[in-house]
PDB file of C-alpha atoms and ligand atoms in Angstrom:
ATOM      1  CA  UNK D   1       0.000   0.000   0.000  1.00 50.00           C
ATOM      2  CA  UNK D   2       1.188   3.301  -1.253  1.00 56.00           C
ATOM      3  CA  UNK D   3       1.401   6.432   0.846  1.00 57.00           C
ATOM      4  CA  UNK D   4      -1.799   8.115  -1.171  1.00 59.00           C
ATOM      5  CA  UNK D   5      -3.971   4.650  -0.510  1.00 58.00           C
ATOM      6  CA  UNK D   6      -2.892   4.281   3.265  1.00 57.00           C
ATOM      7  CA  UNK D   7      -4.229   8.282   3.808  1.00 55.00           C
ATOM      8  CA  UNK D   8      -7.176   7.249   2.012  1.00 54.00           C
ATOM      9  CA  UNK D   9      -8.179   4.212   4.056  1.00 56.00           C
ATOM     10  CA  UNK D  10      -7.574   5.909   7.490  1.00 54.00           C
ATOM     11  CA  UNK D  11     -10.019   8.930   5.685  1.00 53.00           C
ATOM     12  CA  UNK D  12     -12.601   6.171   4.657  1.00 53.00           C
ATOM     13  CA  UNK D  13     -12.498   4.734   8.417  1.00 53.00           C
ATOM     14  CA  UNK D  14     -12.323   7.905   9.829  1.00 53.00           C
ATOM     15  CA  UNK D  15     -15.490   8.906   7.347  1.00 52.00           C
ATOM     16  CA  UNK D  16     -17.471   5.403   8.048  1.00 51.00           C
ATOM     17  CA  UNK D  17     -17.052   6.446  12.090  1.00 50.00           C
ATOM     18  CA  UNK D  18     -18.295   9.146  11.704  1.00 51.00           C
ATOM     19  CA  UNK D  19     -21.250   7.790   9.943  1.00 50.00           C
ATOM     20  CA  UNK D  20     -21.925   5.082  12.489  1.00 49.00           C
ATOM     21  CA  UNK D  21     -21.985   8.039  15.327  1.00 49.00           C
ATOM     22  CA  UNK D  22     -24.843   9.186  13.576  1.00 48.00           C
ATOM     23  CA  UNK D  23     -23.168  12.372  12.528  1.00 53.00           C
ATOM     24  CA  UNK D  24     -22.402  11.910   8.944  1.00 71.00           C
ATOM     25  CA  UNK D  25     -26.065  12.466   7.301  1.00 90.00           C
ATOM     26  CA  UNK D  26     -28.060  15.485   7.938  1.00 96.00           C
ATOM     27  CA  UNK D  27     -32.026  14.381   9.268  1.00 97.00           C
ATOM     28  CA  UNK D  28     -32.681  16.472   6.206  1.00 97.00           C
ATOM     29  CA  UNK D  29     -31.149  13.802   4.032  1.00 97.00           C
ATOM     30  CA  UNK D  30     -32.462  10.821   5.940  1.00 97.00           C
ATOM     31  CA  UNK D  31     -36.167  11.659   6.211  1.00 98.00           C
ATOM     32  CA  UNK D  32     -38.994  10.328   4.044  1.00 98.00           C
ATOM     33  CA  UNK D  33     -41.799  12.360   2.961  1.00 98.00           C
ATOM     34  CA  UNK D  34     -44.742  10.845   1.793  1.00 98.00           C
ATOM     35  CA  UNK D  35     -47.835  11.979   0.183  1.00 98.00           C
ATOM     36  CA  UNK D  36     -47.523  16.077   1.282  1.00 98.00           C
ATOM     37  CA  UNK D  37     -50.591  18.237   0.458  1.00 98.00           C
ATOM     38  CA  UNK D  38     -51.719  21.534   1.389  1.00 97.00           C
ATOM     39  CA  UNK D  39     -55.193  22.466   2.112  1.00 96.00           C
ATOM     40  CA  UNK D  40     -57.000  24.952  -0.224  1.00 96.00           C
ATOM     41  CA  UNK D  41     -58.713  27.448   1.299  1.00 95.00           C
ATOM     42  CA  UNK D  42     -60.907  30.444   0.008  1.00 92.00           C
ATOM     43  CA  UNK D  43     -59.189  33.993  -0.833  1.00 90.00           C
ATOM     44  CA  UNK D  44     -58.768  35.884   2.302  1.00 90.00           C
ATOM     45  CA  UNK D  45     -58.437  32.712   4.641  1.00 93.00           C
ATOM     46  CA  UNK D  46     -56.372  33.686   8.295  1.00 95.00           C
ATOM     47  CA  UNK D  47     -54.743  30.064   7.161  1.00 96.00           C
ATOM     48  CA  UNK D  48     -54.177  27.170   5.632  1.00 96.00           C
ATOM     49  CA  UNK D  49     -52.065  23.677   6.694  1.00 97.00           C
ATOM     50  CA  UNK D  50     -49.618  21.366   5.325  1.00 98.00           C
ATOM     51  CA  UNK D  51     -50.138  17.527   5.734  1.00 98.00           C
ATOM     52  CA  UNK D  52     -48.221  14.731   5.200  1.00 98.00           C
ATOM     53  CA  UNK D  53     -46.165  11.312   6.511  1.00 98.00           C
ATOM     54  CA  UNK D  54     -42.711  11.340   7.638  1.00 98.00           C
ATOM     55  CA  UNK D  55     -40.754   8.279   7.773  1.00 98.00           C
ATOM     56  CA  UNK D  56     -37.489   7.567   9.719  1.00 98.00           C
ATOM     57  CA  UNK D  57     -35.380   4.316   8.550  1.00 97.00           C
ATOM     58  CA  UNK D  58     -32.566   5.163  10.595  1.00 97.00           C
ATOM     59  CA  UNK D  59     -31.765   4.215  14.113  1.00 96.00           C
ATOM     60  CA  UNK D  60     -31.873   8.024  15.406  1.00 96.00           C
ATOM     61  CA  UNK D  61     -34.156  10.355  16.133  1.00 97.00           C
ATOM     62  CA  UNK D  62     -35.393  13.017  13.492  1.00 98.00           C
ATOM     63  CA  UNK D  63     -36.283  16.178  15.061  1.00 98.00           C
ATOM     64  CA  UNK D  64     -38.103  18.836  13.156  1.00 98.00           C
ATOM     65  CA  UNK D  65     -37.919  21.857  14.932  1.00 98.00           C
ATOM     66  CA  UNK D  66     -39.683  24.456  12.109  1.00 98.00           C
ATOM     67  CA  UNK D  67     -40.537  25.379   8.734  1.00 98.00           C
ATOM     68  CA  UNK D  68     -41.018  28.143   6.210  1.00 97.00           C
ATOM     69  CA  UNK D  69     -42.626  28.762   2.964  1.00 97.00           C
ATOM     70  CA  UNK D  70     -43.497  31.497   0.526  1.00 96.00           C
ATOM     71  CA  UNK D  71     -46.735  30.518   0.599  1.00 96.00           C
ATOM     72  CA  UNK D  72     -47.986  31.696   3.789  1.00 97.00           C
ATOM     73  CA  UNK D  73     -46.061  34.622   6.204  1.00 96.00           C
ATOM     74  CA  UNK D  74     -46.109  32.611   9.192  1.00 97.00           C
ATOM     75  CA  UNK D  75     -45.121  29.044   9.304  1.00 98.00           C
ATOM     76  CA  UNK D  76     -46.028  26.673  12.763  1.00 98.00           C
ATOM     77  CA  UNK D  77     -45.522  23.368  14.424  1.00 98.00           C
ATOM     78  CA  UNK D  78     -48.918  22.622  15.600  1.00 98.00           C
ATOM     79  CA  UNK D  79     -50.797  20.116  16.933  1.00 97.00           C
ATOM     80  CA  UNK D  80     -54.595  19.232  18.079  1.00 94.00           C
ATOM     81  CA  UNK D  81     -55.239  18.708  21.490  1.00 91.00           C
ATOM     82  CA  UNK D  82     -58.554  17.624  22.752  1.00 88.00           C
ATOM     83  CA  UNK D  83     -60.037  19.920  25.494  1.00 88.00           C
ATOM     84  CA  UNK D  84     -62.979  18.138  27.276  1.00 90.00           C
ATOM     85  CA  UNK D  85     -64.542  17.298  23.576  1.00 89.00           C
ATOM     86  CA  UNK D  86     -63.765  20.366  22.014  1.00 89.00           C
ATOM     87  CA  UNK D  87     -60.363  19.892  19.491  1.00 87.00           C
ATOM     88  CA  UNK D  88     -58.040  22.927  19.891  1.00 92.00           C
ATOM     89  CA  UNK D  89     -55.573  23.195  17.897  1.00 94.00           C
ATOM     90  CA  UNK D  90     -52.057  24.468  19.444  1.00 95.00           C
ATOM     91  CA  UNK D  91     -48.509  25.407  18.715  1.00 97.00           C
ATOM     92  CA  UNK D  92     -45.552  23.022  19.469  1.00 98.00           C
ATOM     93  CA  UNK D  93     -41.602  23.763  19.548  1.00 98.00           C
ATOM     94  CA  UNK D  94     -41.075  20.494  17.278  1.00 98.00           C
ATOM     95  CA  UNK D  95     -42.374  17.528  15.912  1.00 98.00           C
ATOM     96  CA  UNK D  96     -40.136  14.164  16.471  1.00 98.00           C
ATOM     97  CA  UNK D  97     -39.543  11.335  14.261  1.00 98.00           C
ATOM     98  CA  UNK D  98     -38.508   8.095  16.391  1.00 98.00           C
ATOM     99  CA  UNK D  99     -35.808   5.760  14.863  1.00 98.00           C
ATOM    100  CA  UNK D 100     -37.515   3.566  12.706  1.00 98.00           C
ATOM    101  CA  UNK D 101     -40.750   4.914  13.035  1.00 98.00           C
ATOM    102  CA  UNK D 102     -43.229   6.940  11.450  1.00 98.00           C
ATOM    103  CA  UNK D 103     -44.770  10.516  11.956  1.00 98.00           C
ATOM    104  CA  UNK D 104     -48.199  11.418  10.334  1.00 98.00           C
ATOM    105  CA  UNK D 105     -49.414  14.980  10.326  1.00 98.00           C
ATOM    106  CA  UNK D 106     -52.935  15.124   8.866  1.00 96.00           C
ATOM    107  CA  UNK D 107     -55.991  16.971   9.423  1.00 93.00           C
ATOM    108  CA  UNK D 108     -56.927  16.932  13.361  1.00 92.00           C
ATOM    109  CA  UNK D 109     -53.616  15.576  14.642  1.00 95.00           C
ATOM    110  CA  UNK D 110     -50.174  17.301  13.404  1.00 97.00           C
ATOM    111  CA  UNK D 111     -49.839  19.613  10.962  1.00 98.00           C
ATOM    112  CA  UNK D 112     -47.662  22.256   9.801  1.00 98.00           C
ATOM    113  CA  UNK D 113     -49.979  25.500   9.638  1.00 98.00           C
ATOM    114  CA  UNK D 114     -49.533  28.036   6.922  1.00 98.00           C
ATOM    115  CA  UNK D 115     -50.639  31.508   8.744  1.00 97.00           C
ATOM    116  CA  UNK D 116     -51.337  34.251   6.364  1.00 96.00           C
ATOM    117  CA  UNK D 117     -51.276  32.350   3.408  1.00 95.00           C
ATOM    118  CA  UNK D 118     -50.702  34.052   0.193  1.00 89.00           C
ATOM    119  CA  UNK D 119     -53.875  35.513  -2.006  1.00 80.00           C
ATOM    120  CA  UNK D 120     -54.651  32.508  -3.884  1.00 84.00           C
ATOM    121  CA  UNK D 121     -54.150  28.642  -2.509  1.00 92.00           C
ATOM    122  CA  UNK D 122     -56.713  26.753  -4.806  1.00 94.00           C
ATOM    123  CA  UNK D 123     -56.748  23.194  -5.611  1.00 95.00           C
ATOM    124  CA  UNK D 124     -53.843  22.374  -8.821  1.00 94.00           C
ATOM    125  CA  UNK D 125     -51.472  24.657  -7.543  1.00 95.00           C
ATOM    126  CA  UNK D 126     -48.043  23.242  -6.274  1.00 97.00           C
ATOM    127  CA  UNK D 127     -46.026  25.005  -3.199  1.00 97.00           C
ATOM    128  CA  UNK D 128     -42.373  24.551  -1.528  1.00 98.00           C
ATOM    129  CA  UNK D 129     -42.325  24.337   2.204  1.00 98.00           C
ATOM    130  CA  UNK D 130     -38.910  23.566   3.933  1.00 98.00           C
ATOM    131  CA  UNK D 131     -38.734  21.786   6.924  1.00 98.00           C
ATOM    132  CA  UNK D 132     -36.002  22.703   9.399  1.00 98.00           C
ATOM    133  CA  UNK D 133     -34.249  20.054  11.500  1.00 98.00           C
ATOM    134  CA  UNK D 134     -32.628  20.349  15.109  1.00 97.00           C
ATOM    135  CA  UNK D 135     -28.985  19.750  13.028  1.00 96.00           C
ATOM    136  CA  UNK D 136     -29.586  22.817  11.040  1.00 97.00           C
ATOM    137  CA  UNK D 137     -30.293  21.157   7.976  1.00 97.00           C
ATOM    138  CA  UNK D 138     -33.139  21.611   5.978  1.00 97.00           C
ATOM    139  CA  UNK D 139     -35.196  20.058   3.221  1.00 97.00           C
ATOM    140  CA  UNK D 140     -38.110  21.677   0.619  1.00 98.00           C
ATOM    141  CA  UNK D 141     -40.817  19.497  -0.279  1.00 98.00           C
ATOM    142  CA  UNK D 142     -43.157  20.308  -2.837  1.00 98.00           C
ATOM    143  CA  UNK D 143     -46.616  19.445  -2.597  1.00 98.00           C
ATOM    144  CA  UNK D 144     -50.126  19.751  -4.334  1.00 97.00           C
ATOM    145  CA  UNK D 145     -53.100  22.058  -2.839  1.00 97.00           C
ATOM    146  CA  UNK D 146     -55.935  19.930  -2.648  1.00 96.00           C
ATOM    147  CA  UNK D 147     -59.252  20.550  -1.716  1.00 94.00           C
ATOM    148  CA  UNK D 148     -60.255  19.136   1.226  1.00 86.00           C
ATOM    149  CA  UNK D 149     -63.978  20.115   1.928  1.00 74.00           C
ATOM    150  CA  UNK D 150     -66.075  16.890   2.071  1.00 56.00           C
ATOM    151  CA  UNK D 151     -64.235  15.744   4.580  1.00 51.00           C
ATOM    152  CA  UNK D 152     -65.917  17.295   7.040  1.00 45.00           C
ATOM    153  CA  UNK D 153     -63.009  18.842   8.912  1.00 47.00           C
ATOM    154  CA  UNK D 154     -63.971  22.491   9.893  1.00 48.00           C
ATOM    155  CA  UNK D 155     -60.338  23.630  11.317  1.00 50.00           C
ATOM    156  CA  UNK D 156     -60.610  26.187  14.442  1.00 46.00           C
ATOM    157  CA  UNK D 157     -58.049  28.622  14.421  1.00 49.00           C
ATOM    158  CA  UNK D 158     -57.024  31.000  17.044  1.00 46.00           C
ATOM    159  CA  UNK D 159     -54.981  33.609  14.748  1.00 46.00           C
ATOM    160  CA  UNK D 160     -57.854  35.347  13.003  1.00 39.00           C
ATOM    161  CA  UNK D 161     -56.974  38.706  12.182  1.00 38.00           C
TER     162      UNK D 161
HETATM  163 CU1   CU Y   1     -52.926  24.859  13.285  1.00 88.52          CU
END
């Protein structure tokens, strides 16, 4: 073994250590988005939300700790809580993916919402909305606006304007 190979085994080794510390990848790079939508709503709406399914294959945690679009001005973590029958709908500092497990934000549970959403969010238009980890990395995800009405899901909202 050369001098050049030897440096480049003790990089690979150094490289594959740092991989198997869990340091290597961003959460950004290992997360799995599924099936992202955003709701439509009618011009003039105080907001709209962002659903979809996040997968986690590796044996860490994925933590996402925010997000941002140009779709909407304000971008929040929230969840729904249930207060004595009445669903209520609150903001949370993150949203965690467990190692080999699944998170699924959809309408009355999870759900990135998209405050002050731009003029027009109708059903066929596409939007970017980047999710921000707890390592700093981030990742856009594109996603259809679909109209959900029919469902039956009426969202309250406590930033009306
Ligand atoms: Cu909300």
């Amino acid at each position: 073994m050369n001098y050049k190979r030897k440096l480049l085994a003790v990089t690979f080794s150094a490289l594959t250590a740092f991989a198997s510390a869990n340091t290597w990848a961003s959460q950004a790079d290992d997360l799995q988005v599924n099936n992202p939508y955003a709701r439509e709503v009618p011009p003039g709406a105080p907001a709209s939300a962002s659903f979809m399914e996040l997968n986690n294959p590796t044996d860490h945690d994925i933590t996402l700790t925010g997000a941002q679009s140009a779709a909407a001005d304000i971008v929040e973590l929230h969840t729904h809580t249930n207060d004595n029958g009445v669903m209520r709908m609150r903001q949370i500092p993150q949203i965690v993916v467990p190692a080999h497990g699944q998170a699924t934000l959809q309408p009355g549970g999870l759900h990135i919402m998209l405050i002050e959403p731009q003029e027009t969010l109708s059903a066929g238009q596409t939007i970017e909305v980047q999710l921000q980890f707890s390592d700093g990395s981030h990742k856009t995800v594109s996603m259809p606006v679909k109209s959900l009405t029919g469902m039956g899901m009426q969202m309250q909202h406590g930033h009306m304007h």
